[in-house]
Coordinates of C-alpha atoms and ligand atoms in Angstrom, one line a residue:
M1 CA 0.0 0.0 0.0
S2 CA 1.4 3.5 -0.8
A3 CA 1.9 5.9 2.0
M4 CA -1.0 8.3 2.6
I5 CA -0.3 11.9 2.2
D6 CA -2.2 14.3 4.5
T7 CA -3.7 17.0 2.3
S8 CA -5.5 18.8 5.2
F9 CA -4.0 22.1 6.1
T10 CA -4.8 25.1 8.3
L11 CA -5.4 28.4 6.6
I12 CA -3.6 31.1 8.6
D13 CA -6.3 33.8 8.9
G14 CA -4.4 37.1 9.1
K15 CA -7.6 39.0 8.8
K16 CA -9.0 37.4 11.9
I17 CA -5.8 37.8 13.9
S18 CA -5.5 41.5 12.9
T19 CA -9.2 42.0 13.9
D20 CA -8.3 40.5 17.3
I21 CA -5.3 42.8 17.7
K22 CA -7.4 45.8 16.7
A23 CA -9.9 44.9 19.4
E24 CA -7.1 44.7 21.9
I25 CA -5.7 48.0 20.8
S26 CA -9.2 49.7 20.9
L27 CA -9.6 48.6 24.6
K28 CA -6.2 50.2 25.4
V29 CA -7.2 53.4 23.7
V30 CA -10.4 53.5 25.7
E31 CA -8.4 52.8 28.9
R32 CA -6.0 55.7 28.0
K33 CA -8.9 58.0 27.4
N34 CA -10.5 57.1 30.7
Q35 CA -7.3 57.8 32.5
G36 CA -7.0 61.3 30.7
K37 CA -4.0 60.2 28.7
K38 CA -3.2 61.2 25.2
I39 CA -4.9 59.3 22.3
P40 CA -2.3 57.8 19.8
H41 CA -1.9 59.9 16.7
L42 CA -0.4 58.5 13.4
A43 CA 0.7 60.8 10.6
I44 CA 1.0 59.4 7.1
I45 CA 3.0 61.0 4.3
L46 CA 2.1 60.0 0.8
V47 CA 4.1 61.3 -2.2
G48 CA 2.6 61.0 -5.7
D49 CA -0.5 59.1 -6.8
D50 CA 0.6 55.5 -7.2
G51 CA -2.6 53.5 -7.1
A52 CA -1.3 50.6 -4.9
S53 CA 0.2 53.1 -2.3
Q54 CA -3.1 55.0 -2.2
T55 CA -5.0 51.7 -1.5
Y56 CA -2.5 50.7 1.3
V57 CA -2.8 54.2 2.8
D58 CA -6.6 54.1 2.7
H59 CA -6.4 50.8 4.7
K60 CA -4.1 52.4 7.2
V61 CA -6.5 55.3 7.7
K62 CA -9.5 53.0 8.0
A63 CA -7.6 51.0 10.7
C64 CA -6.8 54.1 12.7
K65 CA -10.5 55.0 12.7
E66 CA -11.4 51.5 13.8
V67 CA -9.2 51.6 16.9
G68 CA -9.9 55.2 17.8
F69 CA -6.5 56.7 16.9
H70 CA -6.2 60.2 15.6
Y71 CA -4.6 60.5 12.2
T72 CA -3.3 63.0 9.8
M73 CA -2.8 62.4 6.0
M74 CA -0.2 64.5 4.3
R75 CA -0.1 64.3 0.5
F76 CA 2.6 65.8 -1.7
A77 CA 3.0 65.9 -5.5
D78 CA 5.6 63.4 -7.0
T79 CA 7.6 66.4 -8.1
I80 CA 8.4 67.5 -4.5
A81 CA 12.1 68.2 -4.0
E82 CA 13.9 65.9 -1.6
D83 CA 15.0 68.8 0.7
K84 CA 11.4 70.1 0.9
L85 CA 10.2 66.6 1.9
M86 CA 13.0 66.5 4.5
K87 CA 11.7 69.8 5.9
H88 CA 8.2 68.4 6.3
I89 CA 9.6 65.3 8.0
D90 CA 11.4 67.6 10.4
Q91 CA 8.2 69.4 11.2
V92 CA 6.4 66.1 12.0
N93 CA 9.4 65.0 14.1
K94 CA 8.9 68.1 16.2
D95 CA 5.1 68.0 16.3
Q96 CA 4.3 66.9 19.9
D97 CA 0.9 65.8 18.9
V98 CA 2.1 63.2 16.5
D99 CA 3.3 60.0 18.2
G100 CA 4.2 58.0 15.1
F101 CA 4.5 58.5 11.4
I102 CA 5.3 56.8 8.2
V103 CA 6.4 57.8 4.7
Q104 CA 4.7 55.4 2.3
L105 CA 7.0 53.6 -0.1
P106 CA 7.9 53.5 -2.9
L107 CA 9.0 57.1 -3.4
P108 CA 9.7 58.8 -6.8
A109 CA 13.0 57.9 -8.3
H110 CA 14.6 61.3 -7.7
I111 CA 14.3 60.9 -3.9
T112 CA 16.9 58.9 -1.9
V113 CA 14.8 56.6 0.2
E114 CA 17.4 55.9 2.9
R115 CA 18.0 59.7 3.4
I116 CA 14.2 60.1 4.0
T117 CA 13.7 57.1 6.3
E118 CA 16.8 58.0 8.3
K119 CA 15.4 61.5 8.9
I120 CA 12.4 60.1 10.8
R121 CA 12.9 60.3 14.6
S122 CA 13.5 56.7 15.6
D123 CA 11.0 56.9 18.5
K124 CA 8.3 57.9 16.0
D125 CA 9.4 55.5 13.3
V126 CA 6.4 53.1 13.5
D127 CA 7.3 51.3 10.3
G128 CA 10.6 50.3 12.1
F129 CA 12.6 51.3 9.0
T130 CA 15.4 53.4 10.6
N131 CA 18.8 51.8 11.2
H132 CA 18.4 52.4 14.9
N133 CA 15.1 50.3 15.2
F134 CA 16.4 47.8 12.7
G135 CA 19.5 47.2 14.8
S136 CA 17.5 46.9 18.0
I137 CA 16.0 43.6 16.7
I138 CA 19.2 41.9 18.0
S139 CA 19.3 43.9 21.2
K140 CA 17.9 42.8 24.6
N141 CA 15.5 45.7 24.3
P142 CA 13.9 45.7 20.9
L143 CA 12.4 49.1 20.0
L144 CA 9.8 49.7 17.2
M145 CA 9.9 46.5 15.1
P146 CA 9.7 46.5 11.3
A147 CA 6.0 46.1 10.7
T148 CA 5.7 43.3 8.1
P149 CA 8.2 40.9 9.7
F150 CA 6.8 41.7 13.1
G151 CA 3.4 40.7 11.7
V152 CA 4.8 37.4 10.4
M153 CA 6.2 36.6 13.9
E154 CA 2.9 37.5 15.5
L155 CA 1.1 35.1 13.1
L156 CA 3.5 32.3 14.0
R157 CA 3.1 33.0 17.8
R158 CA -0.7 33.2 17.7
Y159 CA -1.0 29.9 15.7
N160 CA 1.4 28.3 18.2
I161 CA 3.8 27.4 15.4
E162 CA 7.1 26.3 17.0
T163 CA 10.2 28.0 15.5
E164 CA 12.9 26.8 18.0
G165 CA 15.4 24.6 16.2
K166 CA 13.3 24.6 13.0
N167 CA 14.8 25.0 9.6
C168 CA 13.4 28.4 8.2
V169 CA 14.1 29.4 4.7
I170 CA 13.3 33.0 3.6
V171 CA 13.1 33.7 -0.1
G172 CA 13.9 37.5 -0.5
A173 CA 16.6 39.4 1.3
S174 CA 14.8 42.9 1.3
R175 CA 15.5 45.6 3.9
L176 CA 11.7 45.7 4.6
V177 CA 11.0 42.0 5.1
G178 CA 13.6 39.2 4.5
A179 CA 16.6 40.7 6.3
P180 CA 14.8 41.9 9.5
L181 CA 12.7 38.7 9.6
S182 CA 15.8 36.5 9.5
M183 CA 17.1 38.4 12.5
M184 CA 13.8 38.0 14.4
L185 CA 13.6 34.3 13.6
V186 CA 17.1 33.7 15.0
E187 CA 16.9 36.1 18.0
Q188 CA 13.3 35.6 19.2
G189 CA 12.5 32.4 17.3
R190 CA 15.7 30.5 18.0
A191 CA 15.4 29.1 14.4
T192 CA 18.0 28.0 11.9
V193 CA 17.7 30.5 9.1
T194 CA 18.7 30.5 5.4
I195 CA 18.1 33.6 3.2
C196 CA 17.7 33.0 -0.5
H197 CA 17.7 35.8 -3.1
K198 CA 17.9 36.4 -6.8
Y199 CA 21.5 35.2 -6.9
T200 CA 20.7 31.9 -5.2
E201 CA 21.5 28.8 -7.3
D202 CA 19.0 26.0 -7.4
L203 CA 16.3 27.8 -5.3
A204 CA 14.2 24.6 -5.0
A205 CA 17.0 22.7 -3.3
W206 CA 16.8 25.2 -0.5
T207 CA 13.1 25.7 -0.3
R208 CA 12.5 21.9 -0.1
Q209 CA 14.6 21.9 3.1
A210 CA 12.2 24.3 4.9
D211 CA 10.1 23.4 7.9
I212 CA 8.9 27.1 7.7
L213 CA 9.1 28.7 4.2
V214 CA 8.6 32.5 4.0
V215 CA 8.5 34.0 0.5
A216 CA 8.8 37.8 0.1
V217 CA 9.8 38.5 -3.5
G218 CA 6.9 39.9 -5.5
K219 CA 6.9 37.3 -8.3
P220 CA 3.5 35.7 -8.6
G221 CA 3.6 31.9 -8.6
L222 CA 7.3 31.7 -8.0
I223 CA 6.9 28.8 -5.5
K224 CA 5.4 25.6 -7.1
G225 CA 4.2 22.5 -5.4
D226 CA 7.4 20.5 -6.0
M227 CA 9.4 23.2 -4.2
V228 CA 7.8 22.6 -0.8
K229 CA 8.3 19.8 1.7
E230 CA 5.3 17.8 3.0
G231 CA 4.0 19.3 6.2
A232 CA 5.8 22.6 5.8
V233 CA 4.5 25.9 7.1
V234 CA 4.3 28.4 4.2
I235 CA 4.1 32.2 4.7
D236 CA 3.4 34.2 1.6
V237 CA 4.4 37.8 1.9
G238 CA 4.1 38.6 -1.8
T239 CA 1.3 41.0 -2.9
T240 CA 1.6 41.9 -6.6
R241 CA -1.2 43.7 -8.4
V242 CA -2.0 41.7 -11.5
E243 CA -4.2 43.6 -13.9
G244 CA -6.9 42.1 -16.2
P245 CA -10.4 42.8 -17.4
Q246 CA -11.7 39.6 -15.6
Y247 CA -11.0 41.1 -12.2
K248 CA -13.7 43.2 -10.4
N249 CA -11.5 46.3 -9.7
G250 CA -9.4 45.7 -12.8
Y251 CA -6.7 43.9 -10.8
S252 CA -6.2 41.1 -8.4
L253 CA -3.6 40.6 -5.6
K254 CA -1.4 37.6 -6.2
G255 CA 1.1 36.0 -3.8
D256 CA 4.4 34.5 -4.6
V257 CA 3.1 31.0 -3.9
E258 CA 1.1 28.9 -6.4
F259 CA -1.5 28.3 -3.7
K260 CA -3.6 25.5 -5.3
E261 CA -0.5 23.3 -5.8
V262 CA 1.3 24.2 -2.6
A263 CA -1.5 24.3 0.0
P264 CA -2.3 20.5 0.1
K265 CA 1.3 19.8 0.9
T266 CA 1.5 22.2 3.9
S267 CA 0.4 22.0 7.5
F268 CA -0.2 25.8 7.6
I269 CA -0.4 28.4 4.9
T270 CA -1.3 32.1 4.5
P271 CA -3.6 33.1 1.8
V272 CA -3.2 36.3 -0.4
P273 CA -5.1 38.5 0.3
G274 CA -6.0 38.0 3.9
G275 CA -2.8 36.5 5.3
V276 CA 0.3 38.7 6.0
G277 CA -1.2 41.9 4.5
P278 CA -3.6 42.8 7.4
M279 CA -0.8 41.9 9.8
T280 CA 1.4 44.7 8.5
I281 CA -1.4 47.2 9.5
A282 CA -1.9 45.5 12.8
S283 CA 1.8 45.9 13.6
L284 CA 1.7 49.5 12.5
L285 CA -1.1 50.1 15.0
M286 CA 0.8 48.2 17.8
N287 CA 3.9 50.3 17.1
T288 CA 1.9 53.5 17.2
L289 CA 0.4 52.6 20.5
K290 CA 3.8 51.7 21.8
A291 CA 5.3 55.0 20.6
C292 CA 2.5 56.9 22.2
E293 CA 3.0 55.0 25.5
N294 CA 6.7 55.7 25.4
L295 CA 6.4 59.4 24.5
N296 CA 3.3 60.1 26.7
P297 CA 3.3 57.5 29.6
Ligands
GUN119 N1 5.2 50.1 1.0 C1 5.0 48.8 1.0 N2 4.9 48.3 2.3 C2 5.1 49.4 3.1 C3 5.1 49.5 4.5 O1 5.0 48.6 5.3 N3 5.4 50.8 4.9 C4 5.6 51.8 4.1 N4 5.8 53.0 4.6 N5 5.5 51.7 2.8 C5 5.3 50.5 2.3

């Protein structure tokens, strides 16, 4: 008799977990209000009119409203000079009413992203992009954590997925996701971690070793069924807008994982949308609350 393969898997519901986190944050906001303390205030800087960025920012504003945070939207034309943008950031840095702020990426090509992100006061950097916060991942006292990898760690924690001693393979070495997540999985997760990237030879040979496979590349369908080990946990961070007349809004969000082929082999898998995406926003809210508590105890 051939060996039976278990094709049942658990769908990791990031939308539900983020709703739970938002409920927890709302309670803390009410508590602060009742104690006469300051309500957290998030400011969002959006440069240009990129459709995807606008959608992400709309979701962030909606989330602020849901948990009772104050928020400010600051929009600038994509022709804004770098120095002018730096001046605006400086103003927000000094604004005592703003506890946390983000500059939505990507920025227009004439702007140096690292110069902008480094200008943000690290104790208001609720995206966790600054070198100071990034470095604190490996300190005894982590500060404001990069939002997306923090969201991935929170999903693993809330689904009781063991990371200690596990073989974690991350595909994608980005500054926003892959690199900080590798540090979190080693430091907080006590995992063995491999990072693969576009120069990796024989990607499948690495991904097949993974007990936990995280993919954050932005290439729809990159990970096929035969690249994943039976029983692996698969976290799909990819969200690429694929346009087509068959989609309701003219586009659909696609992950990096070929879901139909891969899911039956896994023990846990995140969908796209509704997996990691909502967790980035939940992390942003957690960081904004933390920044507010630190700045206005
Ligand atoms: N662009 C894509 N993801 C993010 C994010 O998490 N934060 C910001 N600021 N920009 C992004």
